[in-house]
Coordinates of C-alpha atoms in Angstrom, one line a residue:
M213 CA 6.6 13.9 13.1
S214 CA 3.3 11.5 14.1
A215 CA 2.7 10.3 17.4
S216 CA 3.9 6.4 15.8
I217 CA 6.6 7.5 15.4
D218 CA 9.0 7.6 17.9
A219 CA 11.7 7.5 16.7
A220 CA 14.0 7.8 19.8
H221 CA 12.2 4.8 20.9
V222 CA 13.4 2.6 17.4
A223 CA 17.9 4.3 17.1
K224 CA 17.8 3.1 22.0
A225 CA 16.6 -0.5 20.5
F226 CA 19.1 -0.6 17.2
E227 CA 21.5 0.3 20.3
E228 CA 20.8 -2.1 22.7
T229 CA 21.0 -4.8 19.7
F230 CA 24.7 -3.4 18.5
G231 CA 26.3 -1.8 20.5
A232 CA 26.0 1.6 19.5
A233 CA 23.8 4.2 17.6
P234 CA 22.6 4.0 14.3
Q235 CA 23.6 6.4 11.7
G236 CA 20.0 8.2 11.9
V237 CA 16.3 6.7 11.4
W238 CA 13.9 6.5 8.6
A239 CA 10.0 6.9 8.3
A240 CA 8.0 5.8 5.6
P241 CA 3.6 5.4 6.2
G242 CA 0.8 3.2 4.9
R243 CA -1.9 4.3 3.0
V244 CA -4.9 3.6 2.8
N245 CA -6.4 4.0 -1.1
L246 CA -9.0 6.3 -1.2
I247 CA -10.3 4.7 -4.5
G248 CA -8.4 3.0 -7.8
E249 CA -8.0 -1.1 -6.5
H250 CA -6.5 -2.3 -9.0
T251 CA -6.1 0.1 -11.7
D252 CA -1.9 0.7 -11.5
Y253 CA -1.2 -2.4 -13.0
N254 CA -4.1 -1.5 -15.7
E255 CA -1.9 2.2 -16.3
G256 CA -5.0 3.9 -14.8
F257 CA -5.7 6.1 -12.2
V258 CA -5.0 5.6 -8.3
L259 CA -5.9 8.8 -5.1
P260 CA -4.2 7.1 -1.9
F261 CA -3.2 9.3 1.1
A262 CA -0.7 8.1 3.9
I263 CA -1.2 7.3 7.0
D264 CA 0.2 7.7 10.3
R265 CA 1.6 5.0 10.9
A266 CA 4.8 3.9 9.6
A267 CA 7.2 2.0 9.1
V268 CA 11.2 3.4 10.8
V269 CA 14.4 2.1 10.4
A270 CA 17.6 2.8 12.3
I271 CA 20.6 2.0 10.1
R272 CA 24.3 1.7 10.6
L273 CA 27.3 1.3 7.4
R274 CA 29.7 -1.6 8.1
D275 CA 32.8 -1.9 6.8
D276 CA 33.2 -5.1 5.8
N277 CA 29.8 -6.6 3.0
I278 CA 28.0 -7.9 6.0
A279 CA 24.1 -7.1 6.8
Q280 CA 22.4 -7.9 10.6
L281 CA 18.9 -7.1 10.5
R282 CA 16.6 -7.5 13.6
S283 CA 13.3 -6.3 13.8
S284 CA 10.9 -5.4 16.9
Y285 CA 8.5 -8.0 15.5
G286 CA 10.5 -11.6 14.2
T287 CA 11.1 -14.0 15.9
E288 CA 14.5 -15.1 14.7
G289 CA 16.3 -12.9 16.1
T290 CA 19.3 -10.6 14.3
V291 CA 19.7 -12.4 11.0
S292 CA 22.9 -11.9 9.7
V293 CA 23.7 -12.0 5.6
D294 CA 26.6 -12.0 3.7
L295 CA 26.0 -9.1 0.3
D296 CA 28.4 -10.7 -1.8
T297 CA 25.5 -14.1 -1.4
L298 CA 21.9 -12.2 -2.0
S299 CA 19.3 -14.5 -3.6
H300 CA 15.8 -15.3 -3.7
D301 CA 17.4 -18.3 -1.1
T302 CA 18.6 -16.1 1.3
M303 CA 16.1 -12.5 1.2
T304 CA 13.5 -14.6 2.8
G305 CA 10.5 -13.9 5.6
W306 CA 10.5 -9.9 7.0
T307 CA 14.2 -9.6 5.8
A308 CA 12.8 -10.0 1.3
Y309 CA 11.7 -6.0 2.1
P310 CA 14.8 -5.1 3.1
L311 CA 17.1 -6.7 1.8
G312 CA 14.9 -6.7 -2.1
V313 CA 15.7 -3.2 -1.3
V314 CA 19.4 -3.2 -1.2
W315 CA 19.9 -5.6 -4.0
V316 CA 18.3 -3.8 -6.2
M317 CA 19.7 -0.7 -5.5
R318 CA 23.4 -2.9 -6.1
Q319 CA 22.1 -3.8 -9.1
M320 CA 21.5 -0.3 -10.0
G321 CA 25.2 0.2 -9.5
I322 CA 24.5 1.8 -5.9
T323 CA 27.1 0.9 -3.2
I324 CA 26.0 -0.6 -0.5
G325 CA 28.8 -2.4 1.4
G326 CA 28.0 -3.9 4.9
F327 CA 24.6 -2.4 7.5
D328 CA 23.0 -2.3 10.9
L329 CA 19.0 -2.4 10.6
Y330 CA 16.7 -2.7 13.3
L331 CA 13.3 -2.1 11.9
H332 CA 9.9 -1.3 14.2
S333 CA 6.7 -0.6 11.9
T334 CA 3.0 0.4 13.0
V335 CA 1.3 -1.0 10.0
P336 CA -1.2 -3.8 10.0
S337 CA 0.8 -6.9 8.6
G338 CA -1.3 -8.3 6.3
A339 CA -4.6 -5.6 6.7
G340 CA -4.2 -3.7 2.8
L341 CA -2.1 -0.6 4.3
S342 CA 1.0 -1.5 2.0
S343 CA 3.2 -2.4 5.4
S344 CA 5.5 -3.7 2.8
A345 CA 5.8 -1.0 0.6
A346 CA 6.4 0.3 3.9
I347 CA 9.4 -0.8 4.8
E348 CA 11.1 -0.4 1.5
C349 CA 10.1 2.8 1.2
A350 CA 11.6 4.2 4.7
V351 CA 15.3 1.2 3.7
A352 CA 15.2 2.8 -0.1
T353 CA 14.7 6.4 1.7
A354 CA 18.0 5.9 3.9
F355 CA 20.0 4.4 2.2
N356 CA 19.1 7.4 -1.4
E357 CA 20.6 9.5 1.9
L358 CA 23.2 7.3 3.7
E359 CA 25.5 6.4 -0.6
S360 CA 24.3 9.7 -1.5
A361 CA 23.0 7.9 -4.5
G362 CA 20.4 11.5 -6.1
L363 CA 18.0 9.3 -6.5
S364 CA 14.5 11.4 -6.7
P365 CA 10.9 10.6 -5.3
N366 CA 10.1 8.4 -8.7
E367 CA 12.8 6.5 -8.9
L368 CA 12.5 5.3 -5.4
V369 CA 9.0 4.4 -6.1
L370 CA 10.0 2.0 -9.1
V371 CA 13.0 0.5 -6.4
G372 CA 10.4 -0.4 -4.4
Q373 CA 8.4 -1.8 -7.1
R374 CA 10.6 -3.7 -8.6
A375 CA 11.7 -5.7 -4.9
E376 CA 8.4 -6.4 -4.2
N377 CA 7.9 -8.3 -8.4
E378 CA 11.2 -9.7 -8.5
V379 CA 12.4 -10.5 -4.9
V380 CA 8.8 -10.9 -2.6
G381 CA 7.2 -12.1 -5.6
A382 CA 4.5 -10.5 -5.7
P383 CA 3.1 -8.5 -9.2
T384 CA 2.1 -4.8 -7.5
G385 CA 1.9 -1.5 -9.4
I386 CA 3.1 1.5 -8.3
L387 CA 0.1 2.3 -5.8
D388 CA 1.1 1.5 -2.7
Q389 CA 5.7 3.4 -3.0
S390 CA 4.0 5.9 -4.5
A391 CA 1.9 7.1 -2.0
S392 CA 4.3 6.4 1.4
L393 CA 6.4 8.2 -0.8
L394 CA 4.9 11.4 -2.3
S395 CA 2.2 11.9 0.4
T396 CA 2.3 14.8 2.0
D397 CA -0.5 16.2 5.8
G398 CA -3.7 16.8 4.7
H399 CA -3.7 15.8 0.9
A400 CA -4.0 12.5 -1.1
V401 CA -1.8 12.1 -4.2
F402 CA -3.9 11.0 -7.6
L403 CA -1.3 9.4 -9.3
D404 CA -1.6 8.2 -13.1
C405 CA 0.6 5.8 -12.9
R406 CA 1.7 4.8 -16.7
T407 CA 3.4 8.2 -16.9
Q408 CA 4.2 8.3 -13.5
E409 CA 3.1 11.9 -13.0
S410 CA 1.4 13.0 -9.6
T411 CA -0.7 15.8 -8.1
L412 CA -1.7 16.6 -4.5
V413 CA -5.3 16.8 -3.9
P414 CA -5.9 18.8 -0.7
L415 CA -8.5 16.0 0.9
D416 CA -8.8 17.8 4.4
L417 CA -11.6 14.9 7.1
A418 CA -11.6 17.3 9.7
A419 CA -11.9 20.9 8.8
A420 CA -15.2 19.0 7.2
G421 CA -16.3 17.5 10.6
L422 CA -15.1 13.7 8.9
L423 CA -13.2 10.8 9.3
I424 CA -11.7 7.8 7.7
L425 CA -12.0 4.9 9.8
V426 CA -10.4 1.7 9.4
V427 CA -11.6 -1.6 10.1
D428 CA -8.5 -4.1 9.7
T429 CA -10.5 -7.4 9.5
K430 CA -7.7 -9.6 10.7
V431 CA -8.0 -11.9 7.7
S432 CA -5.1 -12.0 6.4
H433 CA -3.9 -11.7 2.8
A434 CA -0.8 -12.4 0.6
H435 CA 0.3 -10.1 -2.8
A436 CA 2.8 -12.7 -3.9
T437 CA 0.1 -15.6 -3.4
G438 CA -3.3 -16.8 -5.3
G439 CA -6.0 -14.5 -6.3
Y440 CA -4.1 -11.3 -6.8
A441 CA -1.9 -12.8 -9.2
A442 CA -5.1 -14.2 -11.3
R443 CA -6.6 -10.9 -11.6
R444 CA -3.5 -9.6 -13.0
A445 CA -3.3 -12.2 -15.5
S446 CA -7.0 -11.9 -15.9
C447 CA -6.1 -7.3 -17.3
E448 CA -3.4 -8.8 -19.0
L449 CA -5.3 -11.2 -21.5
G450 CA -8.4 -8.5 -21.8
A451 CA -6.4 -5.9 -23.0
E452 CA -5.0 -8.6 -26.1
V453 CA -8.2 -9.8 -27.0
L454 CA -9.2 -6.0 -26.8
G455 CA -6.0 -5.5 -28.4
V456 CA -4.9 -2.5 -25.7
A457 CA -1.4 -1.8 -24.4
A458 CA -3.1 -1.7 -21.2
L459 CA -7.3 -1.1 -19.6
R460 CA -6.4 2.5 -19.5
D461 CA -7.0 2.5 -23.1
V462 CA -10.7 0.9 -22.3
V463 CA -13.4 3.9 -21.4
A464 CA -16.9 3.1 -20.7
A465 CA -18.7 3.3 -24.7
D466 CA -16.6 0.4 -25.1
L467 CA -17.7 -2.2 -22.5
P468 CA -20.3 -3.3 -24.9
E469 CA -18.4 -4.5 -27.7
A470 CA -15.8 -6.0 -25.0
A471 CA -18.5 -8.1 -23.8
G472 CA -19.5 -9.6 -27.0
L473 CA -15.2 -10.7 -27.2
L474 CA -14.5 -11.4 -24.2
D475 CA -15.6 -14.6 -21.8
D476 CA -18.0 -13.2 -18.7
E477 CA -15.4 -13.5 -16.0
T478 CA -13.1 -11.4 -18.3
Y479 CA -15.6 -9.6 -19.2
R480 CA -16.4 -8.7 -15.2
R481 CA -12.4 -8.3 -14.1
V482 CA -12.1 -5.3 -17.4
R483 CA -15.6 -3.4 -16.7
H484 CA -14.5 -2.9 -13.0
I485 CA -10.7 -1.9 -13.7
V486 CA -13.3 0.8 -16.3
T487 CA -15.6 1.8 -14.3
E488 CA -12.9 1.7 -11.4
N489 CA -10.6 4.8 -14.0
Q490 CA -13.7 6.9 -13.9
R491 CA -14.7 6.7 -10.5
V492 CA -11.6 7.6 -9.7
L493 CA -11.2 10.8 -12.0
D494 CA -14.5 11.5 -11.1
T495 CA -13.7 11.4 -7.7
I496 CA -11.2 14.1 -8.0
V497 CA -13.7 16.3 -9.5
V498 CA -16.2 16.4 -7.2
L499 CA -13.2 17.0 -4.0
D500 CA -13.2 20.3 -6.1
D501 CA -16.4 21.3 -6.5
A502 CA -17.5 19.9 -3.3
G503 CA -15.8 18.0 -1.0
P504 CA -15.0 15.2 0.3
A505 CA -18.5 14.6 2.4
A506 CA -19.3 14.8 -1.4
I507 CA -17.1 11.8 -2.8
G508 CA -19.4 8.6 -0.6
A509 CA -21.4 6.6 -3.3
L510 CA -18.8 6.9 -5.5
L511 CA -16.6 4.7 -2.8
T512 CA -19.4 2.5 -2.1
A513 CA -20.1 1.8 -6.0
S514 CA -16.0 0.9 -5.8
H515 CA -17.2 -1.4 -3.3
V516 CA -19.4 -3.4 -5.6
S517 CA -17.5 -2.9 -7.9
M518 CA -14.8 -4.9 -6.0
R519 CA -17.2 -7.2 -4.4
D520 CA -19.3 -8.8 -8.0
D521 CA -17.3 -8.0 -11.0
F522 CA -13.7 -8.3 -9.7
E523 CA -14.2 -10.4 -6.6
I524 CA -11.7 -9.8 -4.4
S525 CA -14.2 -8.9 -1.2
C526 CA -14.9 -11.7 1.1
P527 CA -17.8 -11.7 4.1
E528 CA -16.0 -9.5 6.3
L529 CA -15.1 -7.0 4.2
D530 CA -19.1 -7.1 3.1
L531 CA -19.6 -7.1 6.6
A532 CA -17.5 -4.2 7.3
V533 CA -19.0 -1.7 4.5
D534 CA -22.7 -2.8 4.7
T535 CA -22.8 -2.7 8.8
A536 CA -21.0 0.9 8.7
L537 CA -23.5 2.4 5.8
A538 CA -25.9 1.2 7.6
H539 CA -24.7 2.8 11.2
G540 CA -24.5 7.1 9.7
A541 CA -21.1 5.6 7.3
L542 CA -21.2 8.4 4.2
G543 CA -20.1 5.9 1.8
A544 CA -17.8 2.3 2.5
R545 CA -15.8 0.3 0.8
M546 CA -12.6 -2.5 1.0
T547 CA -8.8 -1.0 0.3
G548 CA -5.7 -2.8 -0.3
G549 CA -5.9 -6.0 -3.0
G550 CA -8.8 -7.7 -1.0
F551 CA -8.9 -11.2 -0.6
G552 CA -8.5 -10.2 2.7
G553 CA -7.3 -6.8 4.7
S554 CA -8.9 -3.8 5.9
A555 CA -12.1 -1.7 4.8
I556 CA -12.6 1.5 5.4
A557 CA -15.9 4.0 6.0
L558 CA -16.4 7.8 5.7
I559 CA -17.9 9.1 8.4
P560 CA -18.8 12.1 10.7
A561 CA -17.0 12.0 13.5
S562 CA -20.0 12.4 15.5
V563 CA -20.9 8.7 14.4
E564 CA -17.5 7.3 15.4
A565 CA -17.8 5.5 18.3
T566 CA -22.0 4.4 17.2
V567 CA -20.1 2.6 14.0
R568 CA -17.4 0.7 15.7
A569 CA -19.6 -0.3 18.2
S570 CA -22.2 -1.5 15.5
V571 CA -18.7 -3.6 13.2
V572 CA -17.6 -5.1 16.1
A573 CA -21.3 -6.7 17.6
A574 CA -21.9 -7.8 13.9
F575 CA -19.1 -9.3 13.4
A576 CA -19.6 -11.0 16.8
D577 CA -22.5 -11.9 16.2
A578 CA -21.2 -13.4 12.4
S579 CA -18.6 -14.7 14.7
F580 CA -16.0 -13.5 13.0
T581 CA -12.4 -12.3 14.2
A582 CA -13.0 -9.4 16.6
P583 CA -12.0 -6.5 13.7
D584 CA -9.3 -3.6 15.2
I585 CA -10.8 -0.3 14.4
F586 CA -9.1 3.4 14.0
A587 CA -9.2 6.2 12.7
V588 CA -6.9 7.2 10.2
S589 CA -5.1 10.9 8.3
P590 CA -3.6 11.9 5.6
A591 CA -0.1 12.7 6.5
Q592 CA 3.1 13.0 5.6
G593 CA 5.6 11.0 3.3
A594 CA 8.7 8.9 3.9
R595 CA 11.8 10.6 4.9
R596 CA 14.4 11.1 8.0
V597 CA 13.5 11.4 11.6
R598 CA 16.4 11.6 13.5

């Protein structure tokens, strides 16, 4: 169990809040997307891995129809909701994530009555590390067990995605929930988002003397608003004009023809998806042939594509990437939906202190908010921890 998952602490906080011990404690990790950004909702390929930071929920079922929810970071205290009144109006703030999962499972015919829930999370919110999916997957895993629902991991992925899409209002694909539910220690998850087939890919960074450094720029993003939805709409327009079911069906050889059919902005959005899908496939081959030290150029090319073609980066992300590369990183890119959040850098462990200090200094020189910088390792997916 990761040191960041203190199940006993969460169980104690639950008991102090609700006056009885929970029936169990479940955890689900956040994720870093190694490569494959915005390809998921285009039915393409992604390569995320779960990180050793997680959302942890303690739950006890009640004999009425009332849900009482509290988090370690919420300012509103305990939130009480009658489950028969669940609607978009009653699922607000942080409670939209756990209640959204409950709403979806009840819509599927799974009987979930009242419950008490306490949430603690070490996944930074707004950092592009899927803090929301971590909550959804922890709650879905818990109720799948508590109610003996018998849903498979892939079915739980779709529960979380539906909660994100229909309740939270974020038009995301299945990347985040898949990483949180399907990952294992020391591996990334190669996911085909059309078929939902997944393969575990060895990613033993420590054996190669490497680590992934996350730079949380503290520029918060929100998938439910603005640019993310606009990018998805551009992709859907591109697929419609090109006459394909999804941009997954477009390959590099099709791009010259696409350039003549699409306006410049839509073409660049399409070009990112097409080239990003190929970079994911290339990364799988390179990892198998030469190991993780050889994938740096692909990570950096991904960032350039997101910066220039998809236009989802920001000055803080670009500075983090450029500074890391200038001080020994083998490759670096923004990760997550964009418009803020985090960058990742693949670095030799020997230059960690140098890269950390250089990024902090560069942010200070630019008068940016000081970033939060931490190393992550491929970790275990969602499971019961107590």
